[in-house]
């Protein structure tokens, strides 16, 4: 065994040991889930929705909130129509459907975080006595299952005053490679990340939308102080660092629209990946210190979630591939059989690709099979999605590297899947 092989082996063992516990997560996610007890308590909730040019979908979200199997007197909907175009009807539609709407135009401070802070400040200004028990955050393209608030209320009143995230399904699961890939990614997170963490009493994270916060953490007087391009991750890491817990409610289901084109997927993933690097840069130091002072597995697990393990492992794999190519080329210059070397090189690269494909396929397929009945698509499209998922994941690998050196700003993604909960069901 030469020096390079030894280094390869050592690094492989180290990375494997760092993330080996996630095998346990997969096992737990396949066979268990957290159930919350019924409660007679009906807490009151404010709903925060930020929308930019969302006239095609905002009505379906508000309609799904109005149809909740929950006391409507306990729910109040607030919408910020943020930097909408002059002809857009997001604000008009939301008002007609009974939401309290505020309009914002600010081309300097762009992004959901700024919009939420503006919305909370307007609520504080216009409704100073409004004091619900908790606050939901949704994106305008979301749709809620009829029992969503009821199930979240169970979790909210289970004790602990925790932040709660929920099951993220897809409105457009079968609409092409990119929608399929993104949809499976969220199902996988719900099954193999949020579920085991909650069962093991480890804090998870919120991912963009579909979450609930107690009023002691976020309210109109304190505002929303998270303005990073991934404000959800910033919110998660800040609260985890403070000792707050984020739990997951599997029975609270909402539907989200996934990007259907490479352009939209690239824009979204670039923001997420650049945001992950920024979060790691901003929180890694303090989180590492807290880990060594408290030996908290929650902190370790979330460091692994945001750490650049994917870019390290991918870089290492690409470097190995490059070395294999260079080695074969040098051997050919030294007189080795050109044909045999080319065949050997092609065989090595094909073997690596097949192993990578099969690993991703297994991970994604287990999630799809586990949640088969929840996925709103035909059997044929579910099967196609399982085979397409590895291709989707391989396609986005370059984004890990591009995001390192690119300046990324928050940009809206158009939503157009105007379906209601009855159609989905």
mmCIF file of C-alpha atoms in Angstrom:
data_model
loop_
_atom_site.group_PDB
_atom_site.id
_atom_site.type_symbol
_atom_site.label_atom_id
_atom_site.label_comp_id
_atom_site.label_asym_id
_atom_site.label_seq_id
_atom_site.Cartn_x
_atom_site.Cartn_y
_atom_site.Cartn_z
ATOM 1 C CA UNK A 1 0.000 0.000 0.000
ATOM 2 C CA UNK A 2 1.539 3.319 -1.078
ATOM 3 C CA UNK A 3 1.375 6.644 0.762
ATOM 4 C CA UNK A 4 -1.536 7.939 -1.281
ATOM 5 C CA UNK A 5 -3.620 4.849 -0.543
ATOM 6 C CA UNK A 6 -2.885 5.167 3.174
ATOM 7 C CA UNK A 7 -3.978 8.822 3.192
ATOM 8 C CA UNK A 8 -7.091 7.843 1.256
ATOM 9 C CA UNK A 9 -7.949 5.121 3.725
ATOM 10 C CA UNK A 10 -7.389 7.311 6.789
ATOM 11 C CA UNK A 11 -9.540 10.159 5.458
ATOM 12 C CA UNK A 12 -12.276 7.739 4.417
ATOM 13 C CA UNK A 13 -12.354 6.223 7.897
ATOM 14 C CA UNK A 14 -12.427 9.644 9.598
ATOM 15 C CA UNK A 15 -15.313 10.988 7.485
ATOM 16 C CA UNK A 16 -17.220 7.713 7.864
ATOM 17 C CA UNK A 17 -16.868 7.772 11.645
ATOM 18 C CA UNK A 18 -18.051 11.394 11.809
ATOM 19 C CA UNK A 19 -21.354 10.586 10.098
ATOM 20 C CA UNK A 20 -21.812 6.878 10.916
ATOM 21 C CA UNK A 21 -24.520 7.670 13.494
ATOM 22 C CA UNK A 22 -26.817 8.685 10.635
ATOM 23 C CA UNK A 23 -27.307 4.990 9.833
ATOM 24 C CA UNK A 24 -29.207 4.865 13.136
ATOM 25 C CA UNK A 25 -31.269 7.838 11.930
ATOM 26 C CA UNK A 26 -32.336 5.888 8.832
ATOM 27 C CA UNK A 27 -33.349 2.869 10.917
ATOM 28 C CA UNK A 28 -35.383 5.013 13.321
ATOM 29 C CA UNK A 29 -37.003 6.909 10.450
ATOM 30 C CA UNK A 30 -38.111 3.676 8.790
ATOM 31 C CA UNK A 31 -39.730 2.120 11.837
ATOM 32 C CA UNK A 32 -40.761 4.834 14.300
ATOM 33 C CA UNK A 33 -42.365 8.256 14.474
ATOM 34 C CA UNK A 34 -43.265 10.664 17.258
ATOM 35 C CA UNK A 35 -46.954 10.873 18.152
ATOM 36 C CA UNK A 36 -48.345 13.736 20.238
ATOM 37 C CA UNK A 37 -51.263 13.278 22.616
ATOM 38 C CA UNK A 38 -54.655 14.858 22.006
ATOM 39 C CA UNK A 39 -55.314 18.048 23.941
ATOM 40 C CA UNK A 40 -58.364 20.060 24.948
ATOM 41 C CA UNK A 41 -56.327 23.266 24.817
ATOM 42 C CA UNK A 42 -56.938 25.424 21.758
ATOM 43 C CA UNK A 43 -54.077 27.885 21.586
ATOM 44 C CA UNK A 44 -54.323 31.046 19.508
ATOM 45 C CA UNK A 45 -52.049 31.565 16.515
ATOM 46 C CA UNK A 46 -50.989 34.375 14.256
ATOM 47 C CA UNK A 47 -50.049 33.394 10.707
ATOM 48 C CA UNK A 48 -47.217 35.251 8.944
ATOM 49 C CA UNK A 49 -47.054 35.058 5.135
ATOM 50 C CA UNK A 50 -44.544 36.904 2.956
ATOM 51 C CA UNK A 51 -45.326 36.969 -0.749
ATOM 52 C CA UNK A 52 -43.829 38.643 -3.796
ATOM 53 C CA UNK A 53 -45.966 38.530 -6.944
ATOM 54 C CA UNK A 54 -47.851 35.508 -5.634
ATOM 55 C CA UNK A 55 -51.304 36.234 -7.083
ATOM 56 C CA UNK A 56 -51.458 32.751 -8.659
ATOM 57 C CA UNK A 57 -51.125 30.874 -5.356
ATOM 58 C CA UNK A 58 -51.839 33.105 -2.337
ATOM 59 C CA UNK A 59 -55.583 32.413 -2.534
ATOM 60 C CA UNK A 60 -55.148 28.649 -2.226
ATOM 61 C CA UNK A 61 -53.018 29.007 0.910
ATOM 62 C CA UNK A 62 -55.490 31.317 2.659
ATOM 63 C CA UNK A 63 -58.369 29.071 1.601
ATOM 64 C CA UNK A 64 -56.612 26.051 3.149
ATOM 65 C CA UNK A 65 -56.136 27.986 6.395
ATOM 66 C CA UNK A 66 -59.829 28.923 6.404
ATOM 67 C CA UNK A 67 -60.748 25.238 5.979
ATOM 68 C CA UNK A 68 -58.734 24.028 8.970
ATOM 69 C CA UNK A 69 -60.326 21.582 11.360
ATOM 70 C CA UNK A 70 -59.701 24.119 14.107
ATOM 71 C CA UNK A 71 -61.491 27.038 15.758
ATOM 72 C CA UNK A 72 -61.137 29.894 13.250
ATOM 73 C CA UNK A 73 -61.505 32.453 16.032
ATOM 74 C CA UNK A 74 -58.094 31.279 17.229
ATOM 75 C CA UNK A 75 -56.354 31.997 13.900
ATOM 76 C CA UNK A 76 -55.529 35.395 12.411
ATOM 77 C CA UNK A 77 -53.784 35.740 9.050
ATOM 78 C CA UNK A 78 -51.262 38.482 8.259
ATOM 79 C CA UNK A 79 -49.732 38.972 4.804
ATOM 80 C CA UNK A 80 -46.942 41.228 3.597
ATOM 81 C CA UNK A 81 -47.085 41.862 -0.154
ATOM 82 C CA UNK A 82 -43.357 42.438 -0.524
ATOM 83 C CA UNK A 83 -41.941 44.389 -3.470
ATOM 84 C CA UNK A 84 -44.793 43.286 -5.714
ATOM 85 C CA UNK A 85 -45.093 44.561 -9.280
ATOM 86 C CA UNK A 86 -47.637 47.367 -9.914
ATOM 87 C CA UNK A 87 -50.117 45.049 -11.659
ATOM 88 C CA UNK A 88 -49.774 42.149 -9.243
ATOM 89 C CA UNK A 89 -52.887 41.303 -7.205
ATOM 90 C CA UNK A 90 -51.337 39.477 -4.234
ATOM 91 C CA UNK A 91 -52.482 42.135 -1.750
ATOM 92 C CA UNK A 92 -55.932 42.483 -3.313
ATOM 93 C CA UNK A 93 -56.641 38.745 -3.280
ATOM 94 C CA UNK A 94 -55.404 38.305 0.299
ATOM 95 C CA UNK A 95 -57.588 41.179 1.544
ATOM 96 C CA UNK A 96 -60.675 39.839 -0.195
ATOM 97 C CA UNK A 97 -60.119 36.496 1.531
ATOM 98 C CA UNK A 98 -59.996 38.048 4.987
ATOM 99 C CA UNK A 99 -56.288 38.445 5.660
ATOM 100 C CA UNK A 100 -54.746 41.572 7.178
ATOM 101 C CA UNK A 101 -52.414 42.867 4.475
ATOM 102 C CA UNK A 102 -49.527 45.317 4.522
ATOM 103 C CA UNK A 103 -47.594 46.338 1.431
ATOM 104 C CA UNK A 104 -43.851 46.923 1.375
ATOM 105 C CA UNK A 105 -41.552 48.440 -1.223
ATOM 106 C CA UNK A 106 -37.846 48.395 -0.410
ATOM 107 C CA UNK A 107 -35.324 47.569 -3.125
ATOM 108 C CA UNK A 108 -32.351 47.837 -0.779
ATOM 109 C CA UNK A 109 -33.358 45.343 1.899
ATOM 110 C CA UNK A 110 -34.553 42.411 -0.174
ATOM 111 C CA UNK A 111 -35.508 39.014 1.186
ATOM 112 C CA UNK A 112 -37.952 37.118 3.352
ATOM 113 C CA UNK A 113 -36.234 38.065 6.598
ATOM 114 C CA UNK A 114 -36.695 41.787 5.990
ATOM 115 C CA UNK A 115 -40.299 41.209 4.887
ATOM 116 C CA UNK A 116 -41.147 39.289 8.086
ATOM 117 C CA UNK A 117 -39.585 41.980 10.255
ATOM 118 C CA UNK A 118 -41.617 44.639 8.446
ATOM 119 C CA UNK A 119 -44.787 42.591 8.876
ATOM 120 C CA UNK A 120 -44.264 42.144 12.611
ATOM 121 C CA UNK A 121 -43.543 45.843 13.056
ATOM 122 C CA UNK A 122 -46.803 46.706 11.266
ATOM 123 C CA UNK A 123 -48.734 44.267 13.459
ATOM 124 C CA UNK A 124 -47.209 45.885 16.550
ATOM 125 C CA UNK A 125 -48.159 49.325 15.228
ATOM 126 C CA UNK A 126 -51.721 48.512 14.157
ATOM 127 C CA UNK A 127 -52.652 45.702 16.565
ATOM 128 C CA UNK A 128 -50.724 46.511 19.769
ATOM 129 C CA UNK A 129 -52.988 44.341 21.931
ATOM 130 C CA UNK A 130 -52.849 41.264 19.703
ATOM 131 C CA UNK A 131 -50.980 38.590 21.637
ATOM 132 C CA UNK A 132 -51.410 35.024 20.297
ATOM 133 C CA UNK A 133 -49.726 32.022 21.901
ATOM 134 C CA UNK A 134 -47.634 31.295 18.834
ATOM 135 C CA UNK A 135 -46.771 32.328 15.300
ATOM 136 C CA UNK A 136 -46.820 30.240 12.123
ATOM 137 C CA UNK A 137 -44.634 31.089 9.125
ATOM 138 C CA UNK A 138 -45.693 29.999 5.635
ATOM 139 C CA UNK A 139 -44.653 30.775 2.085
ATOM 140 C CA UNK A 140 -47.401 31.945 -0.259
ATOM 141 C CA UNK A 141 -47.231 28.785 -2.384
ATOM 142 C CA UNK A 142 -47.975 26.470 0.559
ATOM 143 C CA UNK A 143 -51.240 24.571 1.093
ATOM 144 C CA UNK A 144 -52.205 23.038 4.449
ATOM 145 C CA UNK A 145 -53.831 19.696 5.108
ATOM 146 C CA UNK A 146 -57.171 20.241 6.900
ATOM 147 C CA UNK A 147 -55.779 18.899 10.194
ATOM 148 C CA UNK A 148 -52.494 20.804 10.020
ATOM 149 C CA UNK A 149 -53.146 23.354 12.782
ATOM 150 C CA UNK A 150 -54.859 20.735 14.953
ATOM 151 C CA UNK A 151 -51.794 18.467 14.813
ATOM 152 C CA UNK A 152 -49.355 21.324 15.381
ATOM 153 C CA UNK A 153 -51.453 22.436 18.344
ATOM 154 C CA UNK A 154 -50.987 18.982 19.915
ATOM 155 C CA UNK A 155 -47.222 19.300 19.594
ATOM 156 C CA UNK A 156 -47.291 22.913 20.794
ATOM 157 C CA UNK A 157 -49.106 21.943 23.988
ATOM 158 C CA UNK A 158 -47.032 18.818 24.655
ATOM 159 C CA UNK A 159 -44.760 20.770 26.973
ATOM 160 C CA UNK A 160 -41.445 22.568 26.648
ATOM 161 C CA UNK A 161 -42.549 25.586 24.629
ATOM 162 C CA UNK A 162 -40.571 24.331 21.643
ATOM 163 C CA UNK A 163 -40.250 25.551 18.079
ATOM 164 C CA UNK A 164 -42.054 23.062 15.819
ATOM 165 C CA UNK A 165 -41.483 22.182 12.181
ATOM 166 C CA UNK A 166 -43.734 19.962 10.053
ATOM 167 C CA UNK A 167 -43.991 17.492 7.172
ATOM 168 C CA UNK A 168 -43.181 19.093 3.831
ATOM 169 C CA UNK A 169 -44.901 17.361 0.923
ATOM 170 C CA UNK A 170 -45.004 18.479 -2.708
ATOM 171 C CA UNK A 171 -47.788 19.934 -4.850
ATOM 172 C CA UNK A 172 -45.980 19.079 -8.075
ATOM 173 C CA UNK A 173 -44.043 15.895 -7.293
ATOM 174 C CA UNK A 174 -44.353 14.403 -10.772
ATOM 175 C CA UNK A 175 -43.543 17.490 -12.833
ATOM 176 C CA UNK A 176 -40.114 16.556 -14.155
ATOM 177 C CA UNK A 177 -36.636 15.681 -12.899
ATOM 178 C CA UNK A 178 -36.025 18.792 -10.819
ATOM 179 C CA UNK A 179 -39.383 18.794 -9.036
ATOM 180 C CA UNK A 180 -39.014 15.070 -8.322
ATOM 181 C CA UNK A 181 -35.499 15.469 -6.956
ATOM 182 C CA UNK A 182 -36.317 18.400 -4.700
ATOM 183 C CA UNK A 183 -39.475 16.684 -3.456
ATOM 184 C CA UNK A 184 -37.633 13.511 -2.459
ATOM 185 C CA UNK A 185 -35.016 15.632 -0.720
ATOM 186 C CA UNK A 186 -37.629 17.093 1.628
ATOM 187 C CA UNK A 187 -39.273 13.698 2.216
ATOM 188 C CA UNK A 188 -35.844 12.274 3.038
ATOM 189 C CA UNK A 189 -35.185 15.081 5.536
ATOM 190 C CA UNK A 190 -38.544 14.546 7.235
ATOM 191 C CA UNK A 191 -38.020 10.809 7.505
ATOM 192 C CA UNK A 192 -34.283 10.490 8.200
ATOM 193 C CA UNK A 193 -33.420 13.804 9.851
ATOM 194 C CA UNK A 194 -36.354 15.435 11.661
ATOM 195 C CA UNK A 195 -38.052 12.220 12.820
ATOM 196 C CA UNK A 196 -35.058 10.517 14.482
ATOM 197 C CA UNK A 197 -33.849 13.747 16.025
ATOM 198 C CA UNK A 198 -37.212 14.372 17.679
ATOM 199 C CA UNK A 199 -37.498 10.772 18.886
ATOM 200 C CA UNK A 200 -33.976 10.939 20.351
ATOM 201 C CA UNK A 201 -34.712 14.318 21.974
ATOM 202 C CA UNK A 202 -32.215 16.124 19.725
ATOM 203 C CA UNK A 203 -33.038 19.509 18.232
ATOM 204 C CA UNK A 204 -33.664 19.570 14.499
ATOM 205 C CA UNK A 205 -33.839 22.616 12.184
ATOM 206 C CA UNK A 206 -36.549 24.529 10.346
ATOM 207 C CA UNK A 207 -36.299 24.463 6.563
ATOM 208 C CA UNK A 208 -37.764 27.579 5.053
ATOM 209 C CA UNK A 209 -41.443 27.375 5.829
ATOM 210 C CA UNK A 210 -44.132 25.445 7.697
ATOM 211 C CA UNK A 211 -43.039 26.060 11.262
ATOM 212 C CA UNK A 212 -44.442 27.394 14.538
ATOM 213 C CA UNK A 213 -42.743 29.567 17.170
ATOM 214 C CA UNK A 214 -43.835 30.387 20.730
ATOM 215 C CA UNK A 215 -44.451 34.075 21.343
ATOM 216 C CA UNK A 216 -41.591 34.351 23.840
ATOM 217 C CA UNK A 217 -39.141 33.914 20.943
ATOM 218 C CA UNK A 218 -40.789 35.899 18.158
ATOM 219 C CA UNK A 219 -43.524 38.499 18.531
ATOM 220 C CA UNK A 220 -44.455 41.910 17.101
ATOM 221 C CA UNK A 221 -42.473 43.739 19.776
ATOM 222 C CA UNK A 222 -39.223 41.833 19.264
ATOM 223 C CA UNK A 223 -39.546 41.589 15.478
ATOM 224 C CA UNK A 224 -37.633 39.240 13.191
ATOM 225 C CA UNK A 225 -33.875 39.772 13.383
ATOM 226 C CA UNK A 226 -32.750 37.131 10.875
ATOM 227 C CA UNK A 227 -31.923 38.621 7.466
ATOM 228 C CA UNK A 228 -29.354 36.191 6.022
ATOM 229 C CA UNK A 229 -30.105 34.774 2.561
ATOM 230 C CA UNK A 230 -31.089 31.597 4.448
ATOM 231 C CA UNK A 231 -32.965 33.203 7.310
ATOM 232 C CA UNK A 232 -34.451 29.859 8.379
ATOM 233 C CA UNK A 233 -30.998 28.363 9.022
ATOM 234 C CA UNK A 234 -29.873 31.511 10.813
ATOM 235 C CA UNK A 235 -32.973 31.322 13.009
ATOM 236 C CA UNK A 236 -32.329 27.627 13.710
ATOM 237 C CA UNK A 237 -28.662 27.911 14.632
ATOM 238 C CA UNK A 238 -29.186 31.007 16.785
ATOM 239 C CA UNK A 239 -31.910 29.321 18.818
ATOM 240 C CA UNK A 240 -30.113 25.984 19.087
ATOM 241 C CA UNK A 241 -27.066 27.861 20.353
ATOM 242 C CA UNK A 242 -29.244 29.474 23.000
ATOM 243 C CA UNK A 243 -30.492 26.090 24.176
ATOM 244 C CA UNK A 244 -33.889 26.183 22.476
ATOM 245 C CA UNK A 245 -35.258 23.001 20.951
ATOM 246 C CA UNK A 246 -36.813 22.522 17.524
ATOM 247 C CA UNK A 247 -39.062 19.457 17.285
ATOM 248 C CA UNK A 248 -40.885 17.837 14.380
ATOM 249 C CA UNK A 249 -44.585 17.014 13.995
ATOM 250 C CA UNK A 250 -44.973 14.277 11.376
ATOM 251 C CA UNK A 251 -48.782 14.381 11.286
ATOM 252 C CA UNK A 252 -48.922 18.080 10.374
ATOM 253 C CA UNK A 253 -48.697 18.009 6.580
ATOM 254 C CA UNK A 254 -48.339 20.965 4.244
ATOM 255 C CA UNK A 255 -47.648 21.080 0.516
ATOM 256 C CA UNK A 256 -44.999 23.144 -1.205
ATOM 257 C CA UNK A 257 -44.185 23.866 -4.845
ATOM 258 C CA UNK A 258 -40.767 22.725 -6.092
ATOM 259 C CA UNK A 259 -38.775 24.326 -8.943
ATOM 260 C CA UNK A 260 -39.371 22.589 -12.281
ATOM 261 C CA UNK A 261 -36.524 24.020 -14.365
ATOM 262 C CA UNK A 262 -32.745 23.948 -14.072
ATOM 263 C CA UNK A 263 -32.639 27.746 -13.892
ATOM 264 C CA UNK A 264 -34.953 27.899 -10.871
ATOM 265 C CA UNK A 265 -33.277 24.912 -9.237
ATOM 266 C CA UNK A 266 -29.820 26.448 -9.737
ATOM 267 C CA UNK A 267 -30.932 29.776 -8.285
ATOM 268 C CA UNK A 268 -32.517 28.138 -5.256
ATOM 269 C CA UNK A 269 -29.656 25.715 -4.548
ATOM 270 C CA UNK A 270 -27.019 28.405 -4.994
ATOM 271 C CA UNK A 271 -28.722 30.491 -2.334
ATOM 272 C CA UNK A 272 -29.079 27.531 0.004
ATOM 273 C CA UNK A 273 -25.474 26.389 -0.416
ATOM 274 C CA UNK A 274 -23.984 29.870 -0.119
ATOM 275 C CA UNK A 275 -26.192 30.389 2.923
ATOM 276 C CA UNK A 276 -24.906 27.150 4.463
ATOM 277 C CA UNK A 277 -21.328 28.410 4.106
ATOM 278 C CA UNK A 278 -22.285 31.757 5.653
ATOM 279 C CA UNK A 279 -24.046 30.030 8.549
ATOM 280 C CA UNK A 280 -21.022 27.811 9.129
ATOM 281 C CA UNK A 281 -18.740 30.825 9.071
ATOM 282 C CA UNK A 282 -20.966 32.779 11.462
ATOM 283 C CA UNK A 283 -21.821 30.054 13.969
ATOM 284 C CA UNK A 284 -19.179 27.304 13.750
ATOM 285 C CA UNK A 285 -16.724 28.931 16.169
ATOM 286 C CA UNK A 286 -19.203 29.510 18.976
ATOM 287 C CA UNK A 287 -20.921 26.158 18.398
ATOM 288 C CA UNK A 288 -17.622 24.257 18.563
ATOM 289 C CA UNK A 289 -16.772 25.977 21.857
ATOM 290 C CA UNK A 290 -20.205 25.089 23.239
ATOM 291 C CA UNK A 291 -19.804 21.506 22.107
ATOM 292 C CA UNK A 292 -16.533 21.076 24.015
ATOM 293 C CA UNK A 293 -17.868 22.876 27.083
ATOM 294 C CA UNK A 294 -21.212 21.015 27.191
ATOM 295 C CA UNK A 295 -20.516 17.869 25.093
ATOM 296 C CA UNK A 296 -23.949 18.320 23.528
ATOM 297 C CA UNK A 297 -24.748 15.848 20.757
ATOM 298 C CA UNK A 298 -27.387 18.287 19.467
ATOM 299 C CA UNK A 299 -24.671 20.828 18.750
ATOM 300 C CA UNK A 300 -22.413 18.193 17.152
ATOM 301 C CA UNK A 301 -25.227 16.882 14.959
ATOM 302 C CA UNK A 302 -26.149 20.341 13.717
ATOM 303 C CA UNK A 303 -22.509 21.173 13.053
ATOM 304 C CA UNK A 304 -22.442 18.090 10.830
ATOM 305 C CA UNK A 305 -25.654 19.300 9.146
ATOM 306 C CA UNK A 306 -24.113 22.638 8.157
ATOM 307 C CA UNK A 307 -20.483 21.554 7.843
ATOM 308 C CA UNK A 308 -19.002 21.352 4.312
ATOM 309 C CA UNK A 309 -18.685 17.537 4.462
ATOM 310 C CA UNK A 310 -20.262 17.205 0.982
ATOM 311 C CA UNK A 311 -17.710 19.512 -0.612
ATOM 312 C CA UNK A 312 -14.819 17.789 1.199
ATOM 313 C CA UNK A 313 -15.912 14.291 0.188
ATOM 314 C CA UNK A 314 -16.767 15.367 -3.369
ATOM 315 C CA UNK A 315 -13.429 17.168 -3.753
ATOM 316 C CA UNK A 316 -11.620 14.098 -2.519
ATOM 317 C CA UNK A 317 -13.482 11.875 -4.991
ATOM 318 C CA UNK A 318 -12.721 14.248 -7.889
ATOM 319 C CA UNK A 319 -9.085 14.425 -6.861
ATOM 320 C CA UNK A 320 -8.893 10.632 -6.849
ATOM 321 C CA UNK A 321 -10.425 10.592 -10.313
ATOM 322 C CA UNK A 322 -7.914 13.165 -11.562
ATOM 323 C CA UNK A 323 -5.007 11.191 -10.117
ATOM 324 C CA UNK A 324 -6.307 8.030 -11.791
ATOM 325 C CA UNK A 325 -6.426 9.849 -15.151
ATOM 326 C CA UNK A 326 -2.922 11.297 -14.733
ATOM 327 C CA UNK A 327 -1.534 7.924 -13.592
ATOM 328 C CA UNK A 328 -3.005 6.152 -16.609
ATOM 329 C CA UNK A 329 -1.617 8.839 -18.940
ATOM 330 C CA UNK A 330 1.878 8.527 -17.431
ATOM 331 C CA UNK A 331 1.751 4.742 -17.739
ATOM 332 C CA UNK A 332 0.873 5.082 -21.412
ATOM 333 C CA UNK A 333 3.858 7.403 -21.915
ATOM 334 C CA UNK A 334 6.058 4.796 -20.207
ATOM 335 C CA UNK A 335 5.021 2.133 -22.704
ATOM 336 C CA UNK A 336 2.112 0.410 -21.010
ATOM 337 C CA UNK A 337 -0.695 -0.783 -23.289
ATOM 338 C CA UNK A 338 -2.814 2.200 -24.249
ATOM 339 C CA UNK A 339 -5.904 0.078 -24.790
ATOM 340 C CA UNK A 340 -5.643 -1.688 -21.444
ATOM 341 C CA UNK A 341 -5.022 1.551 -19.557
ATOM 342 C CA UNK A 342 -8.013 3.260 -21.162
ATOM 343 C CA UNK A 343 -10.234 0.270 -20.390
ATOM 344 C CA UNK A 344 -8.959 0.195 -16.794
ATOM 345 C CA UNK A 345 -9.588 3.914 -16.372
ATOM 346 C CA UNK A 346 -13.086 3.733 -17.853
ATOM 347 C CA UNK A 347 -13.846 0.752 -15.633
ATOM 348 C CA UNK A 348 -12.721 2.634 -12.503
ATOM 349 C CA UNK A 349 -14.772 5.721 -13.376
ATOM 350 C CA UNK A 350 -17.868 3.649 -14.218
ATOM 351 C CA UNK A 351 -17.506 1.720 -10.953
ATOM 352 C CA UNK A 352 -17.289 4.992 -8.962
ATOM 353 C CA UNK A 353 -20.340 6.435 -10.740
ATOM 354 C CA UNK A 354 -22.383 3.252 -10.213
ATOM 355 C CA UNK A 355 -21.512 3.141 -6.494
ATOM 356 C CA UNK A 356 -22.417 6.825 -6.102
ATOM 357 C CA UNK A 357 -25.672 6.333 -8.013
ATOM 358 C CA UNK A 358 -26.666 3.255 -6.000
ATOM 359 C CA UNK A 359 -25.925 4.915 -2.666
ATOM 360 C CA UNK A 360 -28.101 7.936 -3.467
ATOM 361 C CA UNK A 361 -30.758 5.702 -5.026
ATOM 362 C CA UNK A 362 -31.026 3.561 -1.891
ATOM 363 C CA UNK A 363 -31.240 6.576 0.416
ATOM 364 C CA UNK A 364 -33.924 8.314 -1.642
ATOM 365 C CA UNK A 365 -35.901 5.164 -2.457
ATOM 366 C CA UNK A 366 -36.225 4.149 1.187
ATOM 367 C CA UNK A 367 -37.825 7.530 1.908
ATOM 368 C CA UNK A 368 -40.204 7.245 -1.051
ATOM 369 C CA UNK A 369 -41.264 3.698 -0.171
ATOM 370 C CA UNK A 370 -41.787 4.631 3.473
ATOM 371 C CA UNK A 371 -44.006 7.603 2.546
ATOM 372 C CA UNK A 372 -45.549 6.073 -0.577
ATOM 373 C CA UNK A 373 -49.170 6.855 0.333
ATOM 374 C CA UNK A 374 -48.399 10.473 1.200
ATOM 375 C CA UNK A 375 -46.870 11.302 -2.164
ATOM 376 C CA UNK A 376 -49.401 12.884 -4.531
ATOM 377 C CA UNK A 377 -48.359 11.246 -7.795
ATOM 378 C CA UNK A 378 -49.028 8.135 -9.846
ATOM 379 C CA UNK A 379 -47.197 4.874 -9.138
ATOM 380 C CA UNK A 380 -45.330 5.246 -12.427
ATOM 381 C CA UNK A 381 -44.038 8.704 -11.514
ATOM 382 C CA UNK A 382 -42.979 7.596 -8.045
ATOM 383 C CA UNK A 383 -40.907 4.795 -9.559
ATOM 384 C CA UNK A 384 -39.401 7.147 -12.149
ATOM 385 C CA UNK A 385 -38.600 9.624 -9.362
ATOM 386 C CA UNK A 386 -36.635 7.013 -7.405
ATOM 387 C CA UNK A 387 -34.373 6.365 -10.403
ATOM 388 C CA UNK A 388 -34.152 10.079 -11.292
ATOM 389 C CA UNK A 389 -33.213 11.226 -7.791
ATOM 390 C CA UNK A 390 -29.504 10.236 -8.031
ATOM 391 C CA UNK A 391 -29.229 12.091 -11.343
ATOM 392 C CA UNK A 392 -30.726 15.183 -9.711
ATOM 393 C CA UNK A 393 -28.253 14.990 -6.814
ATOM 394 C CA UNK A 394 -25.278 14.490 -9.149
ATOM 395 C CA UNK A 395 -26.410 17.477 -11.244
ATOM 396 C CA UNK A 396 -26.241 19.818 -8.251
ATOM 397 C CA UNK A 397 -22.741 18.733 -7.110
ATOM 398 C CA UNK A 398 -21.038 21.604 -9.023
ATOM 399 C CA UNK A 399 -23.096 24.086 -6.996
ATOM 400 C CA UNK A 400 -21.087 23.118 -3.882
ATOM 401 C CA UNK A 401 -18.001 24.602 -5.531
ATOM 402 C CA UNK A 402 -19.531 27.475 -7.482
ATOM 403 C CA UNK A 403 -21.224 28.817 -4.341
ATOM 404 C CA UNK A 404 -17.852 29.077 -2.592
ATOM 405 C CA UNK A 405 -16.654 31.774 -4.990
ATOM 406 C CA UNK A 406 -19.904 33.437 -6.078
ATOM 407 C CA UNK A 407 -21.757 36.393 -4.679
ATOM 408 C CA UNK A 408 -25.333 35.253 -4.116
ATOM 409 C CA UNK A 409 -28.347 37.446 -3.452
ATOM 410 C CA UNK A 410 -31.903 36.551 -2.543
ATOM 411 C CA UNK A 411 -34.082 36.308 -5.670
ATOM 412 C CA UNK A 412 -37.724 35.246 -5.919
ATOM 413 C CA UNK A 413 -38.793 32.021 -7.622
ATOM 414 C CA UNK A 414 -42.039 32.100 -9.583
ATOM 415 C CA UNK A 415 -44.848 29.892 -8.252
ATOM 416 C CA UNK A 416 -47.632 28.785 -10.546
ATOM 417 C CA UNK A 417 -49.114 25.542 -9.171
ATOM 418 C CA UNK A 418 -52.570 26.945 -8.351
ATOM 419 C CA UNK A 419 -54.187 23.845 -6.859
ATOM 420 C CA UNK A 420 -56.274 23.562 -3.697
ATOM 421 C CA UNK A 421 -56.300 20.912 -1.003
ATOM 422 C CA UNK A 422 -59.324 19.120 -2.501
ATOM 423 C CA UNK A 423 -57.502 18.649 -5.804
ATOM 424 C CA UNK A 424 -54.451 17.240 -4.051
ATOM 425 C CA UNK A 425 -56.542 14.791 -2.104
#
